[in-house]
């Protein structure tokens, strides 16, 4: 009898960037698990290290190269062998740089080629091939060929329904890294949602770079938009909550705004990046709305759901941004009262129109403006949270908390809430009386 002494190959995937990348990371994990590989607890213990990368800002790329260098050094020291794969947006957008700076990387897959991860690892491990490079940008093929096996993770899961973008905002690499807009067929979306629910998922977050531009073939052969997909998903028995990200302000129509009051499981929260409050900057960004139109859009959403929580992204120091432009952004923030905000210094990206603009903003001004903006956004977020002390929130419990008898989860407004609770379970939506608010989270107890 032959005794099997070899341990199974273990992999670790490090994910950078947005939720769409996290979704891709999960699908790659599913593919590798399905192929018989096991998950390592840390990258240091892995035989196969996968870096699923982001290139939205320069910093994200630099982080990859320093992480690669560190892993290499570590493996050299320990004498361990490690197959390194780089997947995602950097593989697509900075492929040549990657080949040059990290020639030891054995597998390079663009965001729409990740379905090849398991076969790629097998082929390189068997030494059938030394190097595998695929950057085809074929989103249809990706979703057709990704693993159909899903492994249970959380009661709240994401589901990519659309990726890529046709908008060509002048600062953005997405049309180059993820390609043009692609919508998955609605039939696939619904069947994936059902699979997630079979695994105990209670909340589904529909993902897309520009999710409101979704247009996929439905079960009736007609083209469905996001609203139609939401209606269909809301019919699924047992699904407790729906969200979608990210929306472009120009694509929110009255029907979508109304959906937030018509569809009871659709959360009253929306991520609606404004980027700037100055019409001049918005025009140079090619955003195709004015500050006033953005405010009208928020007003329309709040007409149907007065409690609508609006979060946003902001870029400071876009080329040519004056102090007056920046003050307009601050004014818009004061007016909207955001529940949450993510802000970034403008980072010039190769191939984009804004990178070629002449009046680039000095780094020191970018840093100064970012500080001011973040202080305002933090203050707003704290005010938003403090307003709920003494009130009730519906919290979907997603995991165990830090303390005994504590679970934590998310409110309908997307706030993190820690809940003192007995006789309730992960996956329940419970009515919580809020007793306290920290900067970024709330504390409460299950209400009688
Ligand atoms: N520089 C800085 N921030 C950017 N974003 C996108 N491209 C850039 C860039 N070149 C920000 C936008 C977007 C978020 C995902 O990242 O705010 O909404
Ligand atoms: Fe980063 Fe954009 Fe790629 Fe997401 S799609 S990982 S934000 S570059």
XYZ file of C-alpha atoms and ligand atoms in Angstrom:
474
model
C 0.000 0.000 0.000
C 1.268 3.428 -0.860
C 1.124 5.839 2.033
C 0.194 9.376 1.072
C 2.607 11.596 2.954
C 2.447 14.705 0.819
C 0.258 17.443 2.253
C -2.266 19.091 -0.030
C -1.234 22.243 -1.865
C -2.308 25.289 0.085
C -3.221 28.655 -1.404
C -3.733 32.145 -0.112
C -5.371 35.014 -1.994
C -4.664 38.579 -1.013
C -7.315 40.965 -2.259
C -6.823 44.669 -2.935
C -9.335 47.301 -4.010
C -13.065 47.336 -4.435
C -15.929 44.945 -3.652
C -15.841 43.690 -7.234
C -12.347 42.457 -6.549
C -13.478 40.772 -3.321
C -16.170 39.009 -5.332
C -13.570 37.835 -7.862
C -11.353 36.669 -5.001
C -14.187 34.542 -3.625
C -14.864 33.025 -7.033
C -11.151 32.156 -7.414
C -11.197 30.590 -3.960
C -14.234 28.538 -4.996
C -12.420 27.362 -8.134
C -9.274 26.385 -6.231
C -11.230 24.598 -3.480
C -13.239 22.761 -6.132
C -9.974 21.636 -7.734
C -8.876 20.115 -4.411
C -6.501 22.795 -3.119
C -6.752 23.874 0.515
C -6.797 27.359 1.993
C -3.707 28.485 3.936
C -4.179 30.643 7.031
C -1.545 33.154 5.977
C 0.355 34.012 2.827
C 3.625 32.887 4.494
C 2.254 29.321 4.744
C 0.996 29.144 1.174
C 2.411 27.080 -1.688
C 0.402 29.222 -4.078
C 0.124 32.966 -3.401
C -2.394 34.903 -5.444
C -2.431 38.704 -5.426
C -5.753 39.986 -6.750
C -4.827 43.549 -7.544
C -6.232 47.042 -8.004
C -4.903 49.946 -10.067
C -7.453 52.665 -9.372
C -4.794 54.849 -7.725
C -1.019 54.671 -8.025
C -0.660 53.707 -4.360
C -2.524 50.431 -4.870
C 0.028 49.389 -7.507
C 3.015 50.309 -5.386
C 1.579 48.283 -2.521
C 1.531 45.208 -4.765
C 5.173 45.548 -5.739
C 6.279 45.967 -2.137
C 4.148 42.961 -1.043
C 5.631 40.854 -3.852
C 9.168 41.809 -2.826
C 8.482 40.974 0.805
C 7.025 37.557 0.020
C 9.938 36.749 -2.238
C 12.444 37.602 0.473
C 10.557 35.590 3.045
C 10.422 32.512 0.838
C 14.107 32.821 -0.032
C 15.000 32.929 3.654
C 12.843 29.952 4.575
C 13.919 28.031 1.480
C 10.246 27.429 0.705
C 8.918 27.206 -2.809
C 5.967 29.361 -3.767
C 4.059 29.761 -6.978
C 3.094 33.398 -7.367
C 0.093 34.539 -9.377
C -0.981 38.126 -9.968
C -4.574 38.610 -11.049
C -6.962 41.520 -11.486
C -6.585 45.072 -12.644
C -2.790 45.481 -12.503
C -2.330 42.341 -14.595
C -4.486 43.971 -17.223
C -3.445 47.583 -16.990
C 0.254 47.312 -16.096
C 1.077 43.954 -17.599
C 4.374 44.990 -19.171
C 5.557 46.704 -15.994
C 4.627 43.602 -14.012
C 6.571 41.333 -16.372
C 9.582 43.576 -16.056
C 9.546 44.312 -12.340
C 8.484 40.842 -11.178
C 9.681 38.284 -13.760
C 9.278 35.484 -11.191
C 5.466 35.799 -11.278
C 4.271 32.586 -12.945
C 0.632 33.400 -13.620
C -0.781 36.710 -14.800
C -4.553 36.899 -15.282
C -6.633 39.999 -16.057
C -9.897 40.574 -14.151
C -11.815 38.792 -16.886
C -9.464 35.817 -17.058
C -9.601 34.735 -13.428
C -11.636 31.661 -14.415
C -8.295 30.170 -15.494
C -6.790 30.237 -11.999
C -7.246 26.550 -11.076
C -6.151 25.167 -14.459
C -3.261 27.646 -14.506
C -1.990 26.570 -11.093
C -2.274 22.908 -12.092
C -0.357 23.404 -15.329
C 2.469 25.379 -13.720
C 2.752 22.941 -10.811
C 2.954 20.019 -13.193
C 5.557 21.995 -15.134
C 3.446 21.697 -18.295
C 4.014 25.421 -18.705
C 6.404 27.886 -17.055
C 4.317 30.973 -17.377
C 0.671 31.701 -18.082
C -0.478 35.117 -19.221
C -4.084 35.887 -20.127
C -5.538 39.366 -20.461
C -8.403 38.871 -22.887
C -11.054 41.215 -21.408
C -13.845 38.786 -22.211
C -16.353 39.267 -19.397
C -18.937 36.921 -20.944
C -16.449 34.067 -20.950
C -15.410 34.812 -17.385
C -18.911 34.466 -15.966
C -19.737 31.463 -18.141
C -16.650 29.583 -16.975
C -16.313 30.565 -13.332
C -16.879 27.819 -10.783
C -20.529 26.946 -10.286
C -19.745 25.702 -6.783
C -20.202 28.242 -4.056
C -18.811 27.749 -0.588
C -20.676 29.114 2.434
C -19.190 32.274 3.896
C -21.427 34.967 5.286
C -25.158 35.689 5.594
C -24.479 38.837 3.579
C -22.902 38.240 0.179
C -22.108 40.219 -2.944
C -23.141 39.267 -6.451
C -21.550 40.944 -9.465
C -24.196 41.668 -12.086
C -22.297 44.175 -14.217
C -18.704 45.136 -14.724
C -16.620 47.536 -16.726
C -17.706 51.001 -17.720
C -18.486 53.132 -20.782
C -18.549 56.492 -19.061
C -14.905 57.478 -19.438
C -14.637 59.829 -16.486
C -11.386 61.564 -17.297
C -9.566 60.390 -14.127
C -10.564 56.740 -14.267
C -8.725 53.614 -15.436
C -11.705 51.279 -15.197
C -12.552 51.283 -18.934
C -8.940 50.171 -19.508
C -8.587 47.740 -16.607
C -12.040 46.133 -16.583
C -13.074 47.040 -20.087
C -16.366 48.328 -21.425
C -19.646 47.801 -19.628
C -20.888 44.227 -19.553
C -24.099 42.938 -17.962
C -24.570 39.314 -16.971
C -27.793 37.694 -18.201
C -30.542 38.209 -15.593
C -31.264 34.472 -15.605
C -27.726 33.835 -14.330
C -28.066 36.544 -11.725
C -31.290 35.037 -10.359
C -29.911 31.498 -10.334
C -26.738 32.656 -8.528
C -28.905 34.471 -5.970
C -30.858 31.249 -5.388
C -27.616 29.337 -4.870
C -26.451 31.872 -2.318
C -29.770 31.573 -0.509
C -29.445 27.774 -0.408
C -26.223 28.440 1.514
C -28.095 30.542 4.064
C -27.468 34.001 2.617
C -30.029 36.587 3.823
C -28.706 39.777 2.245
C -27.507 40.204 -1.331
C -25.490 43.193 -2.488
C -25.635 43.578 -6.261
C -22.339 44.844 -7.601
C -21.327 46.763 -10.674
C -18.968 49.608 -11.527
C -22.059 51.325 -12.769
C -24.855 49.113 -11.574
C -27.661 51.413 -12.734
C -26.627 50.889 -16.331
C -27.384 47.160 -15.955
C -29.147 45.735 -18.998
C -29.214 41.953 -19.248
C -31.387 39.342 -20.891
C -34.257 38.161 -18.684
C -36.130 34.853 -18.546
C -38.776 36.269 -20.950
C -36.118 37.002 -23.578
C -36.511 40.737 -22.977
C -33.858 43.101 -21.722
C -34.140 43.747 -18.005
C -32.850 46.787 -16.168
C -31.713 46.960 -12.546
C -35.224 47.789 -11.340
C -36.623 44.645 -12.986
C -33.889 42.475 -11.462
C -34.567 43.921 -8.012
C -38.294 43.173 -8.394
C -37.517 39.578 -9.322
C -35.060 39.072 -6.465
C -37.533 40.557 -3.987
C -39.858 37.629 -4.820
C -37.363 35.080 -3.524
C -38.707 33.515 -0.378
C -36.370 34.049 2.570
C -34.303 36.892 1.158
C -34.328 39.588 3.830
C -32.411 42.504 2.378
C -31.152 43.874 -0.930
C -28.602 46.565 -1.716
C -26.779 47.666 -4.853
C -23.505 49.523 -5.503
C -22.199 51.657 -7.215
C -24.607 54.122 -8.830
C -23.823 56.965 -11.217
C -25.957 60.024 -10.387
C -26.867 60.542 -14.045
C -28.464 57.081 -14.214
C -30.847 57.289 -11.231
C -34.366 57.799 -12.528
C -37.654 58.306 -10.728
C -38.483 54.619 -11.075
C -35.306 53.613 -9.198
C -35.961 56.230 -6.521
C -39.515 54.917 -6.121
C -38.209 51.348 -5.866
C -36.786 52.264 -2.471
C -40.292 52.768 -1.139
C -42.022 50.051 -3.226
C -39.664 47.140 -2.594
C -39.764 46.476 1.120
C -36.492 44.529 1.313
C -34.537 47.163 -0.632
C -32.425 49.028 1.945
C -32.915 52.813 2.281
C -29.265 53.501 1.533
C -27.351 54.317 -1.602
C -23.728 54.854 -2.575
C -23.853 57.766 -4.982
C -20.374 59.158 -5.718
C -20.455 62.885 -6.456
C -16.631 63.352 -6.697
C -16.824 67.165 -6.589
C -19.285 69.957 -5.812
C -17.941 72.292 -8.514
C -19.601 72.366 -11.938
C -16.305 73.289 -13.601
C -14.503 70.325 -12.067
C -17.432 67.992 -12.770
C -17.343 69.059 -16.434
C -13.591 68.444 -16.640
C -14.165 65.055 -15.028
C -16.800 64.295 -17.703
C -19.317 63.363 -15.022
C -22.261 64.678 -17.039
C -24.209 66.219 -14.155
C -24.004 69.511 -12.291
C -23.862 69.973 -8.518
C -27.463 71.148 -8.675
C -28.549 68.053 -10.596
C -26.847 65.893 -7.973
C -28.736 67.686 -5.206
C -31.998 67.202 -7.142
C -31.217 63.492 -7.449
C -30.753 63.221 -3.661
C -33.983 65.172 -3.185
C -35.836 62.761 -5.466
C -34.504 59.762 -3.525
C -35.557 61.365 -0.240
C -39.007 62.185 -1.642
C -39.700 58.452 -1.677
C -37.592 57.605 1.377
C -37.085 60.660 3.625
C -34.706 58.563 5.723
C -32.490 57.629 2.741
C -28.832 57.326 3.783
C -26.546 58.663 1.070
C -22.837 57.874 0.964
C -20.334 59.141 -1.575
C -16.809 59.214 -2.984
C -14.801 62.424 -3.398
C -11.641 63.327 -5.262
C -9.620 66.329 -4.098
C -6.979 68.122 -6.114
C -8.280 67.237 -9.568
C -6.279 69.188 -12.218
C -7.276 72.844 -12.127
C -9.300 72.568 -8.889
C -9.249 76.023 -7.283
C -9.904 76.915 -3.670
C -13.373 78.118 -4.744
C -14.054 74.754 -6.430
C -13.024 72.993 -3.240
C -15.255 75.245 -1.110
C -18.161 74.289 -3.406
C -17.508 70.625 -2.579
C -17.617 71.441 1.146
C -20.863 73.348 0.648
C -22.453 70.430 -1.194
C -21.464 68.104 1.636
C -23.070 70.448 4.188
C -26.240 70.409 2.142
C -26.570 66.667 1.524
C -25.551 65.389 4.960
C -23.852 62.170 3.983
C -24.017 59.052 6.115
C -20.517 58.082 5.009
C -17.846 59.380 2.657
C -14.671 58.068 1.053
C -12.215 60.675 -0.130
C -9.063 60.434 -2.181
C -6.299 62.634 -3.480
C -6.426 62.764 -7.255
C -3.916 60.253 -8.633
C -2.937 60.626 -12.313
C -3.347 57.326 -14.145
C -1.647 56.481 -17.447
C -3.870 56.610 -20.554
C -6.529 58.749 -18.878
C -7.422 62.201 -20.202
C -6.938 63.979 -16.846
C -3.353 62.738 -16.514
C -2.534 64.819 -19.599
C -4.169 68.000 -18.260
C -1.677 70.760 -17.654
C -2.720 72.339 -14.393
C -2.003 69.431 -12.017
C -2.562 70.315 -8.353
C 0.530 70.306 -6.093
C 0.726 67.435 -3.592
C 0.760 69.787 -0.577
C -2.576 71.327 -1.587
C -4.081 67.889 -2.181
C -3.025 66.800 1.326
C -4.374 69.961 2.922
C -7.749 69.685 1.170
C -8.044 65.992 1.949
C -7.561 66.706 5.649
C -10.312 69.348 5.662
C -12.686 67.186 3.661
C -12.150 64.109 5.798
C -12.721 66.069 9.002
C -16.075 67.286 7.656
C -17.108 63.831 6.438
C -16.154 62.257 9.776
C -18.166 64.866 11.618
C -21.183 64.165 9.423
C -20.884 60.432 9.890
C -20.729 60.856 13.656
C -23.754 63.162 13.620
C -25.626 60.705 11.439
C -24.863 57.899 13.903
C -25.546 59.945 17.054
C -29.021 60.759 15.764
C -29.987 57.128 16.270
C -29.203 56.955 19.991
C -32.491 56.189 21.764
C -34.099 55.034 18.517
C -34.643 51.654 16.904
C -32.803 50.174 13.947
C -33.298 46.934 12.042
C -30.030 45.059 12.228
C -29.080 42.028 10.170
C -26.816 40.017 12.463
C -23.804 38.842 10.478
C -21.141 37.689 12.959
C -20.205 37.176 16.590
C -19.167 40.340 18.399
C -16.090 41.093 20.451
C -17.762 40.573 23.828
C -19.738 37.774 25.429
C -23.386 37.602 24.324
C -22.668 40.117 21.599
C -23.400 39.801 17.910
C -22.716 42.396 15.290
C -24.257 43.338 12.001
C -25.458 46.136 9.768
C -28.451 48.412 10.006
C -30.691 49.177 7.043
C -28.608 52.369 6.661
C -25.406 50.318 6.418
C -24.081 51.257 9.871
C -22.043 48.707 11.816
C -23.955 47.829 15.006
C -22.840 45.683 17.956
C -25.790 44.119 19.693
C -26.157 42.594 23.175
C -28.380 39.664 22.487
C -29.522 36.262 23.632
C -31.997 34.004 21.851
C -31.183 35.509 18.468
C -28.925 34.142 15.766
C -26.673 35.202 12.919
C -28.934 35.716 9.915
C -31.795 37.241 11.936
C -32.960 40.791 11.377
C -33.685 42.179 14.835
C -35.094 45.434 16.082
C -32.342 47.062 18.112
C -32.640 49.935 20.587
C -29.506 52.022 20.075
C -27.814 52.846 23.365
C -24.574 54.442 22.229
C -22.586 55.661 19.252
C -18.857 55.508 18.672
C -17.300 57.290 15.688
C -17.944 54.615 13.135
C -20.292 52.161 14.837
C -23.278 51.854 17.131
C -24.063 49.874 20.229
C -27.493 48.576 21.137
C -29.674 45.869 22.630
C -32.402 43.786 21.078
C -35.641 45.683 21.714
C -38.565 43.940 23.412
N -7.549 59.315 -8.386
C -8.170 59.368 -7.185
N -9.318 58.744 -6.919
C -9.889 58.040 -7.921
N -11.028 57.323 -7.965
C -11.124 56.786 -9.192
N -10.072 57.124 -9.953
C -9.291 57.920 -9.184
C -8.073 58.602 -9.403
N -7.439 58.564 -10.595
C -11.956 57.235 -6.837
C -13.325 57.793 -7.206
C -14.156 56.560 -7.353
C -13.524 55.639 -6.347
C -13.811 54.187 -6.544
O -12.147 55.882 -6.495
O -13.778 58.591 -6.143
O -15.535 56.783 -7.097
Fe -9.517 48.868 -8.397
Fe -11.255 49.657 -10.209
Fe -10.087 47.324 -10.483
Fe -11.900 47.685 -8.519
S -12.247 47.739 -10.759
S -9.974 46.651 -8.339
S -11.444 49.835 -7.961
S -9.135 49.349 -10.563
